[in-house]
Amino acid sequence: MPSVFRAELTVNYQIIKQLKFKTMLNRYETVFILTPVLSEDQMKEAVNKFRGLIEKAKGAKIIHEEKWGLKKLAYPIQKKSTGFYHLFEFEAEGSFIKDYEVAFKRDERILRFLTVKLDKHAIAYNEKKRAAKQKIEELS
C-alpha cells in the first residue's frame, strides 16, 4: 500500500475518533415551583443552587433565565395554593439531565419541576419572543 494512502487513512481515522468523542449539547428548558413559605434570601439561595449545577456541568451554559414570581397554582400542591415560579433555558449534555432532576427531587423547597428538550422550532420561538420583548423594552 502506498504511503500516501496510508497517511490519508490515518488522518481519516483521527477525524472519526475526534467526532466519536465529541458530545452533542442539547437545548433544555426547566420550569420549577418553589414553596411560598421561603423568604427572599432562601428563594435566591435555592435558585442559585440550581443555576450553579448547570454552570458546573461540563460544557453546559445558561442561555436565558426568567423569574416569574409568586403565582397562584391551578390546584393545591402539598397544601400550598401559591408558589414562586422560575425558568432556566440552557444547553447541556443529555447525561446531565438525570443528575439535575435528582437534585430537584431531593430538595424539599421544590414543589414541582419540569424539564423538556427543545426542538428547533421551540428554540426559534423562544429567541423570537425574547427579541420582541427586548425591542419593547428599548422603546419604553
Tab-separated table of C-alpha atoms in Angstrom:
chain	number	residue	atom	x	y	z
A	1	MET	CA	0.000	0.000	0.000
A	2	PRO	CA	1.484	3.369	-0.997
A	3	SER	CA	2.420	5.704	1.855
A	4	VAL	CA	0.065	8.439	0.552
A	5	PHE	CA	-2.968	6.203	1.053
A	6	ARG	CA	-1.712	5.078	4.469
A	7	ALA	CA	-1.299	8.712	5.588
A	8	GLU	CA	-4.777	9.569	4.317
A	9	LEU	CA	-6.289	6.626	6.197
A	10	THR	CA	-4.512	7.716	9.367
A	11	VAL	CA	-5.877	11.266	9.050
A	12	ASN	CA	-9.415	9.964	8.366
A	13	TYR	CA	-9.178	7.650	11.387
A	14	GLN	CA	-8.115	10.551	13.627
A	15	ILE	CA	-11.028	12.706	12.411
A	16	ILE	CA	-13.509	9.882	13.058
A	17	LYS	CA	-12.012	9.330	16.506
A	18	GLN	CA	-12.414	13.046	17.371
A	19	LEU	CA	-16.025	13.084	16.166
A	20	LYS	CA	-16.829	9.972	18.159
A	21	PHE	CA	-15.776	11.566	21.439
A	22	LYS	CA	-17.341	14.954	20.729
A	23	THR	CA	-20.581	15.261	22.666
A	24	MET	CA	-23.694	16.956	21.390
A	25	LEU	CA	-25.207	19.675	23.530
A	26	ASN	CA	-28.987	19.798	23.546
A	27	ARG	CA	-31.129	22.789	24.497
A	28	TYR	CA	-33.396	22.287	27.514
A	29	GLU	CA	-35.918	24.349	29.422
A	30	THR	CA	-36.686	23.773	33.096
A	31	VAL	CA	-39.532	25.405	34.988
A	32	PHE	CA	-39.716	24.828	38.724
A	33	ILE	CA	-42.003	25.984	41.512
A	34	LEU	CA	-40.573	26.893	44.900
A	35	THR	CA	-42.634	26.739	48.069
A	36	PRO	CA	-44.176	30.134	49.017
A	37	VAL	CA	-43.065	29.977	52.666
A	38	LEU	CA	-39.473	30.850	51.710
A	39	SER	CA	-38.004	34.269	52.422
A	40	GLU	CA	-36.466	36.267	49.562
A	41	ASP	CA	-32.945	35.168	50.590
A	42	GLN	CA	-33.932	31.495	50.815
A	43	MET	CA	-35.551	31.671	47.392
A	44	LYS	CA	-32.432	33.259	45.861
A	45	GLU	CA	-30.277	30.607	47.533
A	46	ALA	CA	-32.376	27.794	46.016
A	47	VAL	CA	-32.274	29.382	42.545
A	48	ASN	CA	-28.510	29.890	42.827
A	49	LYS	CA	-28.087	26.231	43.765
A	50	PHE	CA	-29.721	25.047	40.536
A	51	ARG	CA	-28.002	27.733	38.458
A	52	GLY	CA	-24.695	26.534	39.910
A	53	LEU	CA	-25.428	22.927	38.970
A	54	ILE	CA	-25.841	23.979	35.343
A	55	GLU	CA	-22.743	26.172	35.348
A	56	LYS	CA	-20.575	23.440	36.923
A	57	ALA	CA	-21.656	20.802	34.409
A	58	LYS	CA	-19.161	20.022	31.659
A	59	GLY	CA	-19.912	22.147	28.599
A	60	ALA	CA	-23.265	23.398	29.923
A	61	LYS	CA	-24.286	27.039	29.820
A	62	ILE	CA	-27.385	29.051	30.670
A	63	ILE	CA	-28.990	30.686	27.648
A	64	HIS	CA	-31.842	32.512	29.371
A	65	GLU	CA	-33.355	32.840	32.830
A	66	GLU	CA	-36.710	34.240	33.933
A	67	LYS	CA	-38.165	34.884	37.361
A	68	TRP	CA	-41.945	34.672	37.037
A	69	GLY	CA	-42.575	35.449	40.704
A	70	LEU	CA	-45.371	34.364	43.009
A	71	LYS	CA	-48.272	32.793	41.104
A	72	LYS	CA	-51.467	31.045	42.098
A	73	LEU	CA	-51.408	27.293	41.469
A	74	ALA	CA	-54.186	25.621	39.471
A	75	TYR	CA	-54.614	23.105	42.291
A	76	PRO	CA	-53.049	22.743	45.755
A	77	ILE	CA	-49.653	21.055	45.955
A	78	GLN	CA	-48.534	19.960	49.436
A	79	LYS	CA	-51.386	22.098	50.839
A	80	LYS	CA	-49.944	25.229	49.169
A	81	SER	CA	-52.048	27.326	46.779
A	82	THR	CA	-49.232	29.601	45.509
A	83	GLY	CA	-45.586	29.200	44.542
A	84	PHE	CA	-42.554	31.042	43.177
A	85	TYR	CA	-42.014	30.131	39.521
A	86	HIS	CA	-38.580	30.198	37.885
A	87	LEU	CA	-37.381	29.214	34.391
A	88	PHE	CA	-33.961	28.231	33.048
A	89	GLU	CA	-33.183	27.713	29.364
A	90	PHE	CA	-29.802	26.046	28.977
A	91	GLU	CA	-27.565	23.850	26.832
A	92	ALA	CA	-26.177	20.640	28.306
A	93	GLU	CA	-25.380	17.027	27.580
A	94	GLY	CA	-28.232	14.561	27.845
A	95	SER	CA	-26.499	12.664	30.661
A	96	PHE	CA	-26.578	15.787	32.858
A	97	ILE	CA	-30.389	15.916	32.993
A	98	LYS	CA	-30.762	12.790	35.128
A	99	ASP	CA	-28.498	14.181	37.864
A	100	TYR	CA	-30.140	17.599	37.581
A	101	GLU	CA	-33.611	16.171	38.130
A	102	VAL	CA	-32.408	14.076	41.071
A	103	ALA	CA	-31.261	17.323	42.710
A	104	PHE	CA	-34.775	18.750	42.235
A	105	LYS	CA	-36.372	15.646	43.754
A	106	ARG	CA	-34.117	15.790	46.811
A	107	ASP	CA	-34.726	19.473	47.543
A	108	GLU	CA	-37.725	19.973	49.829
A	109	ARG	CA	-38.093	23.609	48.733
A	110	ILE	CA	-39.230	22.481	45.266
A	111	LEU	CA	-42.950	21.797	44.850
A	112	ARG	CA	-42.814	20.775	41.162
A	113	PHE	CA	-40.412	20.888	38.229
A	114	LEU	CA	-40.489	20.045	34.554
A	115	THR	CA	-37.549	19.754	32.149
A	116	VAL	CA	-38.171	19.492	28.416
A	117	LYS	CA	-35.794	19.151	25.480
A	118	LEU	CA	-36.398	21.952	22.988
A	119	ASP	CA	-36.589	21.175	19.279
A	120	LYS	CA	-35.517	23.636	16.588
A	121	HIS	CA	-38.998	25.170	16.380
A	122	ALA	CA	-39.190	25.807	20.132
A	123	ILE	CA	-35.699	27.328	20.099
A	124	ALA	CA	-36.663	29.659	17.238
A	125	TYR	CA	-39.907	30.617	19.009
A	126	ASN	CA	-38.086	31.411	22.281
A	127	GLU	CA	-35.474	33.519	20.504
A	128	LYS	CA	-38.165	35.401	18.578
A	129	LYS	CA	-40.131	36.002	21.783
A	130	ARG	CA	-37.031	37.330	23.578
A	131	ALA	CA	-36.155	39.616	20.656
A	132	ALA	CA	-39.685	41.069	20.639
A	133	LYS	CA	-39.594	41.568	24.415
A	134	GLN	CA	-36.212	43.303	24.174
A	135	LYS	CA	-37.484	45.556	21.398
A	136	ILE	CA	-40.497	46.586	23.510
A	137	GLU	CA	-38.216	47.364	26.452
A	138	GLU	CA	-35.991	49.535	24.235
A	139	LEU	CA	-38.988	51.538	23.046
A	140	SER	CA	-40.211	52.125	26.580
